[in-house]
Short mmCIF file of C-alpha atoms in Angstrom, two decimals:
data_model
loop_
_atom_site.label_atom_id
_atom_site.label_comp_id
_atom_site.label_asym_id
_atom_site.label_seq_id
_atom_site.Cartn_x
_atom_site.Cartn_y
_atom_site.Cartn_z
CA UNK P 1 2.61 -7.76 -1.60
CA UNK P 2 6.40 -7.00 -1.92
CA UNK P 3 8.33 -3.83 -1.03
CA UNK P 4 11.68 -2.69 0.05
CA UNK P 5 14.48 -0.81 -1.48
CA UNK P 6 17.71 -0.75 -3.39
CA UNK P 7 21.15 -0.10 -1.81
CA UNK P 8 24.14 0.18 -4.20
CA UNK P 9 23.80 -2.92 -6.33
CA UNK P 10 21.69 -4.81 -3.83
CA UNK P 11 17.95 -5.16 -3.56
CA UNK P 12 16.45 -5.56 -0.11
CA UNK P 13 12.81 -6.63 -0.13
CA UNK P 14 10.17 -8.19 2.17
CA UNK P 15 7.28 -10.31 1.21
CA UNK P 16 4.05 -9.61 3.19
CA UNK P 17 2.41 -12.89 4.42
CA UNK P 18 -0.75 -10.98 5.43
CA UNK P 19 -3.96 -12.78 4.53
CA UNK P 20 -5.23 -10.02 2.38
CA UNK P 21 -2.05 -9.09 0.68
CA UNK P 22 -1.98 -9.39 -3.00
CA UNK P 23 -0.11 -8.20 -6.20
CA UNK P 24 -2.41 -6.06 -8.37
CA UNK P 25 -1.85 -6.39 -12.06
CA UNK P 26 -3.48 -4.65 -14.94
CA UNK P 27 -3.36 -2.59 -18.07
CA UNK P 28 -3.95 1.08 -18.10
CA UNK P 29 -6.99 0.67 -20.32
CA UNK P 30 -8.59 -1.99 -18.04
CA UNK P 31 -8.19 -4.76 -20.53
CA UNK P 32 -7.03 -8.18 -19.50
CA UNK P 33 -4.32 -8.89 -22.06
CA UNK P 34 -2.20 -12.07 -22.68
CA UNK P 35 0.84 -10.41 -21.09
CA UNK P 36 -1.11 -9.68 -17.89
CA UNK P 37 -2.49 -13.19 -17.79
CA UNK P 38 1.04 -14.66 -18.38
CA UNK P 39 2.46 -12.47 -15.50
CA UNK P 40 -0.32 -13.42 -13.31
CA UNK P 41 0.45 -17.27 -13.77
CA UNK P 42 4.29 -16.54 -12.98
CA UNK P 43 3.42 -14.56 -9.93
CA UNK P 44 0.93 -17.22 -8.77
CA UNK P 45 3.54 -19.95 -9.04
CA UNK P 46 5.71 -17.78 -6.88
CA UNK P 47 2.90 -17.52 -4.34
CA UNK P 48 2.64 -13.68 -4.68
CA UNK P 49 -1.21 -13.86 -4.96
CA UNK P 50 -1.76 -11.78 -8.14
CA UNK P 51 -5.09 -10.16 -8.72
CA UNK P 52 -6.05 -8.82 -12.17
CA UNK P 53 -7.65 -5.50 -11.95
CA UNK P 54 -9.61 -3.61 -14.50
CA UNK P 55 -8.90 -0.39 -12.72
CA UNK P 56 -5.16 -0.54 -12.02
CA UNK P 57 -4.69 3.14 -12.34
CA UNK P 58 -7.15 3.69 -9.44
CA UNK P 59 -5.06 1.19 -7.37
CA UNK P 60 -1.77 2.76 -8.43
CA UNK P 61 -2.63 6.49 -7.97
CA UNK P 62 -4.26 6.00 -4.71
CA UNK P 63 -1.56 3.60 -3.51
CA UNK P 64 0.89 6.46 -4.00
CA UNK P 65 -1.39 8.88 -2.03
CA UNK P 66 -1.48 6.17 0.83
CA UNK P 67 2.29 5.58 0.58
CA UNK P 68 2.99 9.32 0.88
CA UNK P 69 1.01 9.66 4.05
CA UNK P 70 2.42 6.61 5.59
CA UNK P 71 5.97 7.55 4.77
CA UNK P 72 5.58 10.90 6.49
CA UNK P 73 3.99 9.29 9.54
CA UNK P 74 6.76 6.82 9.81
CA UNK P 75 9.50 9.41 9.29
CA UNK P 76 7.78 11.63 11.82
CA UNK P 77 7.87 8.71 14.34
CA UNK P 78 11.40 7.83 13.64
CA UNK P 79 10.78 4.25 12.55
CA UNK P 80 8.02 1.87 11.60
CA UNK P 81 8.22 0.20 15.10
CA UNK P 82 7.80 3.61 16.74
CA UNK P 83 5.18 4.66 14.51
CA UNK P 84 2.73 1.87 15.56
CA UNK P 85 3.25 2.78 19.22
CA UNK P 86 2.18 6.42 18.54
CA UNK P 87 -1.45 6.94 18.34
CA UNK P 88 -1.27 10.65 17.73
CA UNK P 89 1.06 10.17 14.80
CA UNK P 90 -1.20 7.45 13.30
CA UNK P 91 -4.28 9.83 13.61
CA UNK P 92 -2.25 12.53 11.78
CA UNK P 93 -1.14 10.06 9.22
CA UNK P 94 -4.72 8.90 8.58
CA UNK P 95 -5.81 12.50 8.03
CA UNK P 96 -2.86 13.10 5.60
CA UNK P 97 -3.98 9.87 3.76
CA UNK P 98 -7.51 11.22 3.55
CA UNK P 99 -6.29 14.47 2.10
CA UNK P 100 -4.40 12.58 -0.49
CA UNK P 101 -7.21 10.48 -1.39
CA UNK P 102 -9.39 13.61 -1.65
CA UNK P 103 -6.96 15.03 -4.17
CA UNK P 104 -7.25 11.81 -6.06
CA UNK P 105 -11.05 12.26 -6.14
CA UNK P 106 -10.73 15.73 -7.38
CA UNK P 107 -8.56 14.34 -10.18
CA UNK P 108 -11.37 11.96 -11.13
CA UNK P 109 -10.08 8.92 -9.33
CA UNK P 110 -12.62 7.57 -6.87
CA UNK P 111 -10.72 6.00 -3.93
CA UNK P 112 -13.83 4.18 -2.72
CA UNK P 113 -13.79 1.84 -5.73
CA UNK P 114 -10.47 0.31 -4.50
CA UNK P 115 -10.92 -2.09 -1.61
CA UNK P 116 -7.53 -1.35 -0.23
CA UNK P 117 -8.66 2.20 0.68
CA UNK P 118 -11.47 1.33 2.87
CA UNK P 119 -9.33 1.37 6.05
CA UNK P 120 -8.52 5.06 5.50
CA UNK P 121 -12.05 6.12 4.99
CA UNK P 122 -13.47 4.68 8.42
CA UNK P 123 -13.80 6.90 11.45
CA UNK P 124 -10.59 7.39 13.28
CA UNK P 125 -11.77 5.49 16.35
CA UNK P 126 -12.03 2.45 14.13
CA UNK P 127 -9.22 2.96 11.67
CA UNK P 128 -6.43 3.75 14.14
CA UNK P 129 -6.60 0.42 16.23
CA UNK P 130 -7.02 -1.58 12.95
CA UNK P 131 -3.92 0.30 11.47
CA UNK P 132 -1.88 -0.43 14.57
CA UNK P 133 -2.63 -4.16 14.19
CA UNK P 134 -1.96 -4.26 10.50
CA UNK P 135 1.19 -2.16 10.59
CA UNK P 136 2.66 -4.20 13.44
CA UNK P 137 3.43 -6.96 10.93
CA UNK P 138 7.24 -7.50 10.70
CA UNK P 139 7.15 -7.86 6.92
CA UNK P 140 5.16 -4.53 6.44
CA UNK P 141 7.53 -2.77 8.93
CA UNK P 142 10.44 -3.88 6.82
CA UNK P 143 8.87 -2.73 3.57
CA UNK P 144 8.14 0.57 5.02
CA UNK P 145 11.79 1.00 6.33
CA UNK P 146 12.93 -0.10 2.96
CA UNK P 147 10.79 2.42 1.09
CA UNK P 148 11.87 5.22 3.29
CA UNK P 149 15.60 4.31 3.71
CA UNK P 150 16.31 3.55 0.13
CA UNK P 151 14.20 5.92 -1.86
CA UNK P 152 15.93 8.71 -3.70
CA UNK P 153 16.16 12.04 -1.79
#
């Protein structure tokens, strides 16, 4: 639900106001521990919509596969705003994300068990228009730009 980047000693971030955005929390072993519950309460008070997951590793590993594909697509387009206007790049990005998710599956991580991955598993004629709509959100575009512009080279 939050993303961005660091520049010198400043942190730049954006908070997504999308209806289905949330902040996944969890322990590696899937247990719901007191520290996860405590963090969930704090994030809830900050309106960051925490969700406690018993499969946080599935979410995290597949999230990186998705982020790698999206970053490549956005960099290829030149910016997040140009990305959402370029259907060909979005299609290529979706295919790259699917390759990443296929690697996750070969590693024993089933991407289908994570709700956030459903978009990328749909047929392209369905997923591309949905992606254009979702990724046109200003906060998401700021997050993408922050991830790309402020990540280590």
